[in-house]
Every structure is written in C-alpha cells, then in structure tokens.
Amino acid sequence: MNARLYVWQRLSAAVMAPLVLVHVIVIFYATRKGLSAADILARTRGSAVWAAFYGAFVVAAAIHATIGLRNVLTEWSPLQDRGAGMLAGAFGVLLFLLGTRAVVAVVLP
Amino acid sequence: MSDSPSELTVSLWRGGQQGRYETYKVPLRENQTVLDVVTFVQRHLDPTLSYRFACRVGMCGSCAMTVNGRPRWTCRTHVSRVAARGQLKIGPLENLPVIKDLATDMRAFFDKWQQAKGAFVPSPTRSEDFAPIRPDSPARIAADAAIECINCAICYAACDTVRWNSDYLGPAALNRAWTLVNDVRDGATSERLQAVAAAGGCHACHSHQSCQELCPQQLNPTASIAGLKRRTMWAYLKGEI
C-alpha cells in the first residue's frame, strides 16, 4: 500500500464511521418500533437526505473495501500488486453497483 | 533429558536452511547467559558449531538468536530467565536465510536499511557552522526515542509482516528512517519519505507490535512507523511525494 491508497482508506473510514453509527441506530429504531417494509419505504422514497446518506455510504464502503481487499490479496495470495489491484477493483465495482441498486430501490419515488 | 539442577539440556540448530536440532548437556552455572551456553558447546563439545558474536555486552547487535521460540540478544539474556525446567532450544533468527547453524545471512536486513534511505545525507557544507539542535525540540525528542538501535535484527525476526511480505522493509529500517526524518540537519527527507511510502514501506505495517515487545533496547519501532505514516500522508497531501 502506498501513501495514496493509505489516505483514501483512512478518508473512506472517516466518512463511514458516523454513517455506520447512524445506520445501526436506524436499524434499532426500525426493529424496536416494529416498522414494516411499507413504513420504511414511505419514509425513504423521494427522500434526498436518505439518498445522500446511503449514497455516500455505498461510495465510501466500495472504496474502503477495495483497498482493504487489495491489501489482503497482495499479502495472502500469490497475486502481485497489479493482479490484486484489478481483482479488488472488480469487486469494488460490483459492491458499488449492488449498493447503488439497493439505494435506488428504496429512495426512488 | 536430565532434570538435574547441575545440568542444562540444550537443543541447538545444526545445518543450513535444512537442518535439525541436536541436543547437548551443558553445566548449569549460577550466573550464565545464553551466549555462554552456546560458547561452552563450541569450546568444549563441538568446535564445528557456527554462531556470531562480538562485544558480549549488548552493544554490537551480533549475537541475536531464537531462544525458546523468541528472538533475543543472547549475551544479555540470562539462562535463569528463559530456561524452562533446565531446557534451552536455540536456533538461528527467523525471517533470514540460515548460513550454518546459528548464523544467518543478514544481507536482506541491511539492504533494506539502504532501501529505506537509512544513511544520513548532510545538507550544509563543511564551511558552515555546527547546526544548533535543541535537545528539547519535538523533532529531536522523537529522534532520540528511536536512535539507540544496535541493528540486532530481533525486530525483523519477530515481525509477522516481514514473514508474510518479503518486500517489507521491516521495523529496524523504518525506525532508522524515522530518526533521520526528524534530524533537521539531514537533506534527503523528501527522497526518504518517498522510499518508505512505496510498496513494502511503512504502510504495510499491521501494528502487531512484536518489534517493540522484543526490542532489547526497549525501542518502539511501531510508534516510529506510525510517525512515518503520518509524515508521508501529509507529504502526499501537500504534493511533496
């Protein structure tokens, strides 16, 4: 890992830390209040705030996981930097697409 | 095997990379270092035993070996502190190729010092006056905390990251780089930060802290590496590296 990847990993972690906290609180709130899927969708659909919140979450998670996975692969697999970077990058793109699809599904009106 | 208090059972690594442990009986003395034990075997039991030592007083960093599973400076390690039930198992340092018996090939270790730009690069010329360095300046305090390395390679042998990643520069080389980064007289900070920020540099460290746990000089290379991570990050953000 070089300085550039280190900065991006720390930066994405710093973005995710408060988002994870709010996300966990939301889970507790939704389960404790017994919200149904319809109740949740009623709150999220058309909401720019939730779109921005989970959109940022998806971007930060995709960046963070990509760099982390690249490190794991370079250390623990026979792959060299380039191969590990490509594989981790492909995983990051997949993570981004799946995450974006999920966010779109709950925030589009 | 003997439980007699007058005798130690000592297993020593014999051979090269492919070898085996051989067992010797060594008289137990009241005041005895692990290096004394190895020396006894070589002087009295088997003169073909190869090992490395020089000063015998913990200054030169030559005599590090793996003692009962842990890398230690053998000249300052008393048998009474490490011999479990009169048993000693002494092998060469890990993470370095074995030349013969207890002597390892330390070239990779010292090459990495060079890679980390571990040599001082003077910035002023001889016609200029001495650089005034305040002992209480933050940079000097940081350098002083890391400066007493004796190049024994115990940290290198103890490091999990070195074991996993042969390109990793290792705790000692990075610790050395940290002392120079904090030396205001040095003129190669930018090149050094670039060297330690490359693949295999400070960012590869997992902060397991075996280096600081086992450093016989009680240095903390993990803290030095954390310092390098901070310095290289700011240098990168400022576009200096």
mmCIF file of C-alpha atoms in Angstrom:
data_model
loop_
_atom_site.group_PDB
_atom_site.id
_atom_site.type_symbol
_atom_site.label_atom_id
_atom_site.label_comp_id
_atom_site.label_asym_id
_atom_site.label_seq_id
_atom_site.Cartn_x
_atom_site.Cartn_y
_atom_site.Cartn_z
ATOM 1 C CA MET A 1 0.000 0.000 0.000
ATOM 2 C CA ASN A 2 1.336 3.403 -0.821
ATOM 3 C CA ALA A 3 0.549 6.839 0.618
ATOM 4 C CA ARG A 4 -2.247 7.499 -1.888
ATOM 5 C CA LEU A 5 -4.132 4.289 -1.032
ATOM 6 C CA TYR A 6 -3.471 4.858 2.678
ATOM 7 C CA VAL A 7 -5.065 8.316 2.502
ATOM 8 C CA TRP A 8 -8.084 7.025 0.601
ATOM 9 C CA GLN A 9 -8.584 4.155 3.013
ATOM 10 C CA ARG A 10 -8.373 6.388 6.064
ATOM 11 C CA LEU A 11 -10.584 9.020 4.437
ATOM 12 C CA SER A 12 -13.257 6.489 3.488
ATOM 13 C CA ALA A 13 -13.100 5.059 7.026
ATOM 14 C CA ALA A 14 -13.561 8.526 8.495
ATOM 15 C CA VAL A 15 -16.634 9.036 6.282
ATOM 16 C CA MET A 16 -18.057 5.632 7.203
ATOM 17 C CA ALA A 17 -17.588 5.882 10.982
ATOM 18 C CA PRO A 18 -20.524 8.290 11.646
ATOM 19 C CA LEU A 19 -22.587 6.700 8.861
ATOM 20 C CA VAL A 20 -22.267 3.248 10.450
ATOM 21 C CA LEU A 21 -23.334 4.688 13.778
ATOM 22 C CA VAL A 22 -26.464 6.301 12.315
ATOM 23 C CA HIS A 23 -27.172 3.148 10.290
ATOM 24 C CA VAL A 24 -27.094 0.996 13.437
ATOM 25 C CA ILE A 25 -29.321 3.453 15.289
ATOM 26 C CA VAL A 26 -31.785 3.357 12.369
ATOM 27 C CA ILE A 27 -31.836 -0.463 12.490
ATOM 28 C CA PHE A 28 -32.552 -0.411 16.221
ATOM 29 C CA TYR A 29 -35.242 2.234 15.758
ATOM 30 C CA ALA A 30 -36.927 0.334 12.904
ATOM 31 C CA THR A 31 -36.972 -3.010 14.741
ATOM 32 C CA ARG A 32 -37.941 -1.569 18.145
ATOM 33 C CA LYS A 33 -40.785 0.436 16.640
ATOM 34 C CA GLY A 34 -41.835 -2.606 14.602
ATOM 35 C CA LEU A 35 -41.780 -0.707 11.316
ATOM 36 C CA SER A 36 -42.975 -2.729 8.323
ATOM 37 C CA ALA A 37 -41.309 -2.608 4.899
ATOM 38 C CA ALA A 38 -44.106 -0.318 3.740
ATOM 39 C CA ASP A 39 -43.470 2.034 6.701
ATOM 40 C CA ILE A 40 -39.773 2.194 5.885
ATOM 41 C CA LEU A 41 -40.350 2.770 2.182
ATOM 42 C CA ALA A 42 -42.830 5.519 2.995
ATOM 43 C CA ARG A 43 -40.028 7.322 4.839
ATOM 44 C CA THR A 44 -37.259 6.724 2.307
ATOM 45 C CA ARG A 45 -38.997 7.127 -1.066
ATOM 46 C CA GLY A 46 -38.369 10.531 -2.544
ATOM 47 C CA SER A 47 -36.087 11.468 0.349
ATOM 48 C CA ALA A 48 -32.982 13.326 -0.821
ATOM 49 C CA VAL A 49 -31.495 13.016 2.695
ATOM 50 C CA TRP A 50 -31.650 9.208 2.761
ATOM 51 C CA ALA A 51 -30.458 9.076 -0.864
ATOM 52 C CA ALA A 52 -27.428 11.211 0.042
ATOM 53 C CA PHE A 53 -26.807 9.297 3.299
ATOM 54 C CA TYR A 54 -26.805 5.797 1.809
ATOM 55 C CA GLY A 55 -25.285 7.001 -1.472
ATOM 56 C CA ALA A 56 -22.257 8.297 0.474
ATOM 57 C CA PHE A 57 -22.199 5.053 2.454
ATOM 58 C CA VAL A 58 -22.051 2.945 -0.711
ATOM 59 C CA VAL A 59 -19.271 5.031 -2.255
ATOM 60 C CA ALA A 60 -17.176 5.027 0.945
ATOM 61 C CA ALA A 61 -17.702 1.282 1.526
ATOM 62 C CA ALA A 62 -16.771 0.444 -2.083
ATOM 63 C CA ILE A 63 -13.536 2.459 -1.848
ATOM 64 C CA HIS A 64 -12.628 1.154 1.611
ATOM 65 C CA ALA A 65 -13.331 -2.493 0.835
ATOM 66 C CA THR A 66 -11.457 -2.331 -2.468
ATOM 67 C CA ILE A 67 -8.260 -1.064 -0.865
ATOM 68 C CA GLY A 68 -8.563 -3.467 2.061
ATOM 69 C CA LEU A 69 -9.172 -6.444 -0.206
ATOM 70 C CA ARG A 70 -6.221 -5.441 -2.382
ATOM 71 C CA ASN A 71 -4.002 -5.482 0.706
ATOM 72 C CA VAL A 72 -5.281 -8.886 1.780
ATOM 73 C CA LEU A 73 -4.704 -10.298 -1.706
ATOM 74 C CA THR A 74 -1.166 -8.923 -2.022
ATOM 75 C CA GLU A 75 -0.265 -10.339 1.383
ATOM 76 C CA TRP A 76 -2.054 -13.655 1.330
ATOM 77 C CA SER A 77 -2.352 -14.711 -2.306
ATOM 78 C CA PRO A 78 0.283 -15.278 -4.974
ATOM 79 C CA LEU A 79 -1.102 -12.248 -6.868
ATOM 80 C CA GLN A 80 1.219 -9.298 -7.448
ATOM 81 C CA ASP A 81 0.170 -5.660 -6.973
ATOM 82 C CA ARG A 82 -1.316 -5.329 -10.457
ATOM 83 C CA GLY A 83 -3.375 -8.527 -10.362
ATOM 84 C CA ALA A 84 -4.545 -7.878 -6.819
ATOM 85 C CA GLY A 85 -5.498 -4.314 -7.771
ATOM 86 C CA MET A 86 -7.539 -5.494 -10.748
ATOM 87 C CA LEU A 87 -9.356 -8.201 -8.813
ATOM 88 C CA ALA A 88 -10.062 -5.918 -5.862
ATOM 89 C CA GLY A 89 -11.135 -3.173 -8.277
ATOM 90 C CA ALA A 90 -13.620 -5.510 -9.947
ATOM 91 C CA PHE A 91 -15.003 -6.423 -6.508
ATOM 92 C CA GLY A 92 -15.281 -2.720 -5.658
ATOM 93 C CA VAL A 93 -17.248 -2.015 -8.840
ATOM 94 C CA LEU A 94 -19.581 -4.921 -8.039
ATOM 95 C CA LEU A 95 -20.034 -3.611 -4.493
ATOM 96 C CA PHE A 96 -20.790 -0.131 -5.836
ATOM 97 C CA LEU A 97 -23.331 -1.421 -8.369
ATOM 98 C CA LEU A 98 -25.134 -3.646 -5.841
ATOM 99 C CA GLY A 99 -25.167 -0.863 -3.260
ATOM 100 C CA THR A 100 -26.400 1.734 -5.723
ATOM 101 C CA ARG A 101 -29.133 -0.622 -6.896
ATOM 102 C CA ALA A 102 -30.268 -1.098 -3.281
ATOM 103 C CA VAL A 103 -30.251 2.648 -2.588
ATOM 104 C CA VAL A 104 -32.139 3.408 -5.780
ATOM 105 C CA ALA A 105 -34.728 0.763 -4.890
ATOM 106 C CA VAL A 106 -35.559 2.406 -1.562
ATOM 107 C CA VAL A 107 -35.301 6.099 -2.411
ATOM 108 C CA LEU A 108 -36.825 6.373 -5.898
ATOM 109 C CA PRO A 109 -40.389 7.664 -5.567
ATOM 110 C CA MET B 1 16.941 -35.498 29.247
ATOM 111 C CA SER B 2 18.067 -34.628 32.733
ATOM 112 C CA ASP B 3 16.241 -32.813 35.499
ATOM 113 C CA SER B 4 19.460 -32.457 37.406
ATOM 114 C CA PRO B 5 19.942 -28.896 38.634
ATOM 115 C CA SER B 6 23.620 -29.110 37.726
ATOM 116 C CA GLU B 7 22.985 -29.516 34.024
ATOM 117 C CA LEU B 8 21.146 -27.835 31.175
ATOM 118 C CA THR B 9 19.669 -29.690 28.222
ATOM 119 C CA VAL B 10 20.393 -27.534 25.204
ATOM 120 C CA SER B 11 19.000 -28.121 21.695
ATOM 121 C CA LEU B 12 20.941 -26.274 19.029
ATOM 122 C CA TRP B 13 20.073 -25.902 15.357
ATOM 123 C CA ARG B 14 22.692 -27.622 13.236
ATOM 124 C CA GLY B 15 22.977 -27.369 9.487
ATOM 125 C CA GLY B 16 21.772 -24.834 6.969
ATOM 126 C CA GLN B 17 18.226 -23.962 5.966
ATOM 127 C CA GLN B 18 17.509 -27.690 6.059
ATOM 128 C CA GLY B 19 18.877 -28.973 9.328
ATOM 129 C CA ARG B 20 17.829 -30.364 12.677
ATOM 130 C CA TYR B 21 18.132 -29.683 16.382
ATOM 131 C CA GLU B 22 20.861 -31.568 18.232
ATOM 132 C CA THR B 23 20.941 -31.908 21.972
ATOM 133 C CA TYR B 24 23.893 -31.168 24.267
ATOM 134 C CA LYS B 25 24.403 -31.239 28.023
ATOM 135 C CA VAL B 26 25.906 -28.078 29.433
ATOM 136 C CA PRO B 27 26.838 -27.431 33.076
ATOM 137 C CA LEU B 28 24.399 -25.081 34.749
ATOM 138 C CA ARG B 29 26.073 -22.150 36.449
ATOM 139 C CA GLU B 30 24.655 -19.674 38.887
ATOM 140 C CA ASN B 31 25.281 -16.738 36.593
ATOM 141 C CA GLN B 32 25.215 -17.679 32.937
ATOM 142 C CA THR B 33 23.990 -16.099 29.706
ATOM 143 C CA VAL B 34 22.611 -17.939 26.697
ATOM 144 C CA LEU B 35 25.716 -16.874 24.784
ATOM 145 C CA ASP B 36 27.845 -18.509 27.495
ATOM 146 C CA VAL B 37 25.955 -21.742 26.877
ATOM 147 C CA VAL B 38 26.494 -21.610 23.107
ATOM 148 C CA THR B 39 30.159 -20.750 23.629
ATOM 149 C CA PHE B 40 30.556 -23.685 26.038
ATOM 150 C CA VAL B 41 29.227 -26.066 23.390
ATOM 151 C CA GLN B 42 31.606 -24.695 20.777
ATOM 152 C CA ARG B 43 34.659 -24.670 23.053
ATOM 153 C CA HIS B 44 34.113 -27.984 24.809
ATOM 154 C CA LEU B 45 31.654 -30.188 22.917
ATOM 155 C CA ASP B 46 31.664 -29.399 19.202
ATOM 156 C CA PRO B 47 34.124 -26.926 17.670
ATOM 157 C CA THR B 48 32.292 -27.037 14.325
ATOM 158 C CA LEU B 49 29.357 -25.076 15.763
ATOM 159 C CA SER B 50 28.952 -21.741 13.946
ATOM 160 C CA TYR B 51 27.471 -18.674 15.595
ATOM 161 C CA ARG B 52 28.067 -14.951 15.636
ATOM 162 C CA PHE B 53 29.046 -12.661 18.478
ATOM 163 C CA ALA B 54 31.415 -9.773 19.124
ATOM 164 C CA CYS B 55 31.120 -7.422 22.102
ATOM 165 C CA ARG B 56 29.349 -9.679 24.667
ATOM 166 C CA VAL B 57 27.942 -6.612 26.425
ATOM 167 C CA GLY B 58 24.819 -5.762 24.407
ATOM 168 C CA MET B 59 26.289 -3.088 22.173
ATOM 169 C CA CYS B 60 27.131 -4.670 18.828
ATOM 170 C CA GLY B 61 23.896 -6.489 17.968
ATOM 171 C CA SER B 62 25.706 -9.560 16.583
ATOM 172 C CA CYS B 63 24.544 -12.378 18.824
ATOM 173 C CA ALA B 64 20.761 -12.435 18.375
ATOM 174 C CA MET B 65 19.269 -15.941 18.135
ATOM 175 C CA THR B 66 15.920 -17.598 18.643
ATOM 176 C CA VAL B 67 15.827 -18.755 22.258
ATOM 177 C CA ASN B 68 12.939 -20.984 23.307
ATOM 178 C CA GLY B 69 10.855 -19.598 20.443
ATOM 179 C CA ARG B 70 11.639 -15.909 20.825
ATOM 180 C CA PRO B 71 14.347 -13.784 19.255
ATOM 181 C CA ARG B 72 16.689 -12.475 21.936
ATOM 182 C CA TRP B 73 20.139 -10.916 22.348
ATOM 183 C CA THR B 74 21.915 -13.914 23.798
ATOM 184 C CA CYS B 75 24.761 -12.046 25.510
ATOM 185 C CA ARG B 76 22.353 -10.201 27.784
ATOM 186 C CA THR B 77 19.814 -12.973 28.256
ATOM 187 C CA HIS B 78 20.370 -14.900 31.440
ATOM 188 C CA VAL B 79 19.639 -18.602 31.337
ATOM 189 C CA SER B 80 17.748 -18.381 34.620
ATOM 190 C CA ARG B 81 15.239 -16.026 32.960
ATOM 191 C CA VAL B 82 14.449 -18.170 29.913
ATOM 192 C CA ALA B 83 15.320 -21.815 30.587
ATOM 193 C CA ALA B 84 12.085 -23.617 31.282
ATOM 194 C CA ARG B 85 12.846 -26.617 33.537
ATOM 195 C CA GLY B 86 16.504 -26.622 32.531
ATOM 196 C CA GLN B 87 15.712 -26.759 28.811
ATOM 197 C CA LEU B 88 17.002 -24.405 26.152
ATOM 198 C CA LYS B 89 16.167 -24.536 22.461
ATOM 199 C CA ILE B 90 18.396 -22.206 20.483
ATOM 200 C CA GLY B 91 18.011 -21.613 16.764
ATOM 201 C CA PRO B 92 19.006 -19.029 14.176
ATOM 202 C CA LEU B 93 16.948 -15.846 13.774
ATOM 203 C CA GLU B 94 13.765 -16.300 11.775
ATOM 204 C CA ASN B 95 12.917 -14.407 8.567
ATOM 205 C CA LEU B 96 16.550 -14.597 7.437
ATOM 206 C CA PRO B 97 18.256 -17.365 5.436
ATOM 207 C CA VAL B 98 20.424 -19.667 7.542
ATOM 208 C CA ILE B 99 24.088 -19.815 6.533
ATOM 209 C CA LYS B 100 25.089 -22.505 9.008
ATOM 210 C CA ASP B 101 23.926 -23.484 12.483
ATOM 211 C CA LEU B 102 23.092 -20.285 14.395
ATOM 212 C CA ALA B 103 24.468 -17.802 11.858
ATOM 213 C CA THR B 104 22.035 -16.159 9.435
ATOM 214 C CA ASP B 105 22.637 -14.246 6.243
ATOM 215 C CA MET B 106 21.739 -10.684 7.217
ATOM 216 C CA ARG B 107 22.184 -9.108 3.786
ATOM 217 C CA ALA B 108 18.453 -8.635 3.194
ATOM 218 C CA PHE B 109 18.167 -6.887 6.557
ATOM 219 C CA PHE B 110 20.930 -4.397 5.785
ATOM 220 C CA ASP B 111 19.929 -3.973 2.120
ATOM 221 C CA LYS B 112 16.556 -2.803 3.362
ATOM 222 C CA TRP B 113 18.250 -0.146 5.511
ATOM 223 C CA GLN B 114 19.710 1.180 2.264
ATOM 224 C CA GLN B 115 16.342 0.926 0.529
ATOM 225 C CA ALA B 116 14.742 2.948 3.331
ATOM 226 C CA LYS B 117 17.474 5.589 2.827
ATOM 227 C CA GLY B 118 18.897 4.814 6.240
ATOM 228 C CA ALA B 119 22.096 6.792 5.635
ATOM 229 C CA PHE B 120 22.430 10.371 6.837
ATOM 230 C CA VAL B 121 22.644 12.899 3.992
ATOM 231 C CA PRO B 122 24.323 16.087 5.192
ATOM 232 C CA SER B 123 22.748 19.318 3.998
ATOM 233 C CA PRO B 124 25.258 22.078 4.971
ATOM 234 C CA THR B 125 28.822 22.239 3.732
ATOM 235 C CA ARG B 126 31.950 21.995 5.901
ATOM 236 C CA SER B 127 32.399 25.761 5.732
ATOM 237 C CA GLU B 128 29.179 26.321 7.666
ATOM 238 C CA ASP B 129 28.989 26.323 11.437
ATOM 239 C CA PHE B 130 27.565 23.470 13.542
ATOM 240 C CA ALA B 131 23.795 23.128 13.341
ATOM 241 C CA PRO B 132 22.237 24.183 16.635
ATOM 242 C CA ILE B 133 19.918 21.377 17.791
ATOM 243 C CA ARG B 134 17.832 21.992 20.875
ATOM 244 C CA PRO B 135 17.583 18.701 22.841
ATOM 245 C CA ASP B 136 14.053 19.640 23.893
ATOM 246 C CA SER B 137 12.770 20.315 20.369
ATOM 247 C CA PRO B 138 9.945 17.923 19.368
ATOM 248 C CA ALA B 139 11.895 16.582 16.370
ATOM 249 C CA ARG B 140 14.970 15.808 18.455
ATOM 250 C CA ILE B 141 12.885 14.165 21.182
ATOM 251 C CA ALA B 142 11.285 11.928 18.516
ATOM 252 C CA ALA B 143 14.691 11.076 17.020
ATOM 253 C CA ASP B 144 16.250 10.385 20.434
ATOM 254 C CA ALA B 145 13.453 7.979 21.347
ATOM 255 C CA ALA B 146 14.350 5.791 18.365
ATOM 256 C CA ILE B 147 18.084 6.341 17.962
ATOM 257 C CA GLU B 148 19.609 3.582 20.113
ATOM 258 C CA CYS B 149 19.095 0.744 17.639
ATOM 259 C CA ILE B 150 22.001 -1.744 17.609
ATOM 260 C CA ASN B 151 20.984 -3.482 14.324
ATOM 261 C CA CYS B 152 20.483 -6.832 16.026
ATOM 262 C CA ALA B 153 17.549 -7.784 13.714
ATOM 263 C CA ILE B 154 15.462 -9.092 16.605
ATOM 264 C CA CYS B 155 12.555 -6.903 15.488
ATOM 265 C CA TYR B 156 12.976 -8.144 11.921
ATOM 266 C CA ALA B 157 12.903 -11.771 13.091
ATOM 267 C CA ALA B 158 9.861 -11.103 15.289
ATOM 268 C CA CYS B 159 7.820 -9.288 12.640
ATOM 269 C CA ASP B 160 4.785 -11.069 11.170
ATOM 270 C CA THR B 161 4.647 -8.681 8.229
ATOM 271 C CA VAL B 162 8.247 -9.496 7.256
ATOM 272 C CA ARG B 163 7.258 -13.174 7.377
ATOM 273 C CA TRP B 164 4.304 -12.603 5.023
ATOM 274 C CA ASN B 165 5.735 -9.957 2.727
ATOM 275 C CA SER B 166 9.338 -10.361 1.634
ATOM 276 C CA ASP B 167 9.339 -6.820 0.209
ATOM 277 C CA TYR B 168 8.507 -5.233 3.567
ATOM 278 C CA LEU B 169 11.392 -3.073 4.765
ATOM 279 C CA GLY B 170 10.920 -4.158 8.366
ATOM 280 C CA PRO B 171 10.833 -2.357 11.715
ATOM 281 C CA ALA B 172 14.545 -1.545 12.069
ATOM 282 C CA ALA B 173 14.980 0.107 8.664
ATOM 283 C CA LEU B 174 11.796 2.127 9.083
ATOM 284 C CA ASN B 175 12.753 3.091 12.632
ATOM 285 C CA ARG B 176 16.094 4.323 11.283
ATOM 286 C CA ALA B 177 14.317 6.316 8.560
ATOM 287 C CA TRP B 178 12.152 7.920 11.256
ATOM 288 C CA THR B 179 15.211 9.129 13.196
ATOM 289 C CA LEU B 180 16.579 10.752 10.024
ATOM 290 C CA VAL B 181 13.250 12.309 9.082
ATOM 291 C CA ASN B 182 13.440 14.020 12.478
ATOM 292 C CA ASP B 183 17.054 15.104 12.014
ATOM 293 C CA VAL B 184 16.924 18.731 10.911
ATOM 294 C CA ARG B 185 20.463 18.517 9.502
ATOM 295 C CA ASP B 186 19.513 15.824 7.014
ATOM 296 C CA GLY B 187 18.966 16.898 3.418
ATOM 297 C CA ALA B 188 17.078 13.928 1.961
ATOM 298 C CA THR B 189 13.742 13.945 3.772
ATOM 299 C CA SER B 190 11.673 14.016 0.610
ATOM 300 C CA GLU B 191 13.527 11.084 -1.010
ATOM 301 C CA ARG B 192 13.361 9.157 2.243
ATOM 302 C CA LEU B 193 9.628 9.709 2.650
ATOM 303 C CA GLN B 194 9.165 8.583 -0.930
ATOM 304 C CA ALA B 195 11.200 5.429 -0.232
ATOM 305 C CA VAL B 196 9.254 4.494 2.891
ATOM 306 C CA ALA B 197 5.882 5.298 1.276
ATOM 307 C CA ALA B 198 6.437 2.884 -1.623
ATOM 308 C CA ALA B 199 5.081 -0.672 -1.703
ATOM 309 C CA GLY B 200 6.651 -2.641 1.161
ATOM 310 C CA GLY B 201 7.148 0.560 3.152
ATOM 311 C CA CYS B 202 5.609 1.900 6.343
ATOM 312 C CA HIS B 203 2.017 1.404 5.186
ATOM 313 C CA ALA B 204 2.497 -2.364 5.085
ATOM 314 C CA CYS B 205 2.895 -2.443 8.903
ATOM 315 C CA HIS B 206 -0.022 -4.064 10.756
ATOM 316 C CA SER B 207 0.989 -2.627 14.138
ATOM 317 C CA HIS B 208 1.241 -6.075 15.756
ATOM 318 C CA GLN B 209 3.969 -4.576 17.965
ATOM 319 C CA SER B 210 6.141 -7.671 18.277
ATOM 320 C CA CYS B 211 9.067 -5.375 17.437
ATOM 321 C CA GLN B 212 8.569 -3.167 20.440
ATOM 322 C CA GLU B 213 7.681 -6.130 22.652
ATOM 323 C CA LEU B 214 11.000 -7.853 21.906
ATOM 324 C CA CYS B 215 13.392 -4.975 21.172
ATOM 325 C CA PRO B 216 16.262 -5.439 23.649
ATOM 326 C CA GLN B 217 16.811 -1.682 23.664
ATOM 327 C CA GLN B 218 13.164 -1.063 24.581
ATOM 328 C CA LEU B 219 12.659 0.975 21.422
ATOM 329 C CA ASN B 220 9.235 1.250 19.858
ATOM 330 C CA PRO B 221 9.555 0.816 16.080
ATOM 331 C CA THR B 222 5.757 0.572 15.792
ATOM 332 C CA ALA B 223 5.499 4.157 17.038
ATOM 333 C CA SER B 224 8.227 5.231 14.614
ATOM 334 C CA ILE B 225 6.358 3.571 11.744
ATOM 335 C CA ALA B 226 3.129 5.270 12.832
ATOM 336 C CA GLY B 227 5.070 8.545 12.725
ATOM 337 C CA LEU B 228 6.218 7.766 9.189
ATOM 338 C CA LYS B 229 2.628 7.014 8.166
ATOM 339 C CA ARG B 230 1.585 10.456 9.407
ATOM 340 C CA ARG B 231 4.529 12.240 7.787
ATOM 341 C CA THR B 232 4.108 10.514 4.443
ATOM 342 C CA MET B 233 0.371 11.222 4.482
ATOM 343 C CA TRP B 234 0.923 14.964 4.946
ATOM 344 C CA ALA B 235 3.733 14.946 2.399
ATOM 345 C CA TYR B 236 1.384 13.257 -0.078
ATOM 346 C CA LEU B 237 -1.444 15.707 0.619
ATOM 347 C CA LYS B 238 0.958 18.633 0.125
ATOM 348 C CA GLY B 239 2.178 17.085 -3.139
ATOM 349 C CA GLU B 240 5.739 16.648 -1.831
ATOM 350 C CA ILE B 241 5.944 12.936 -2.606
#
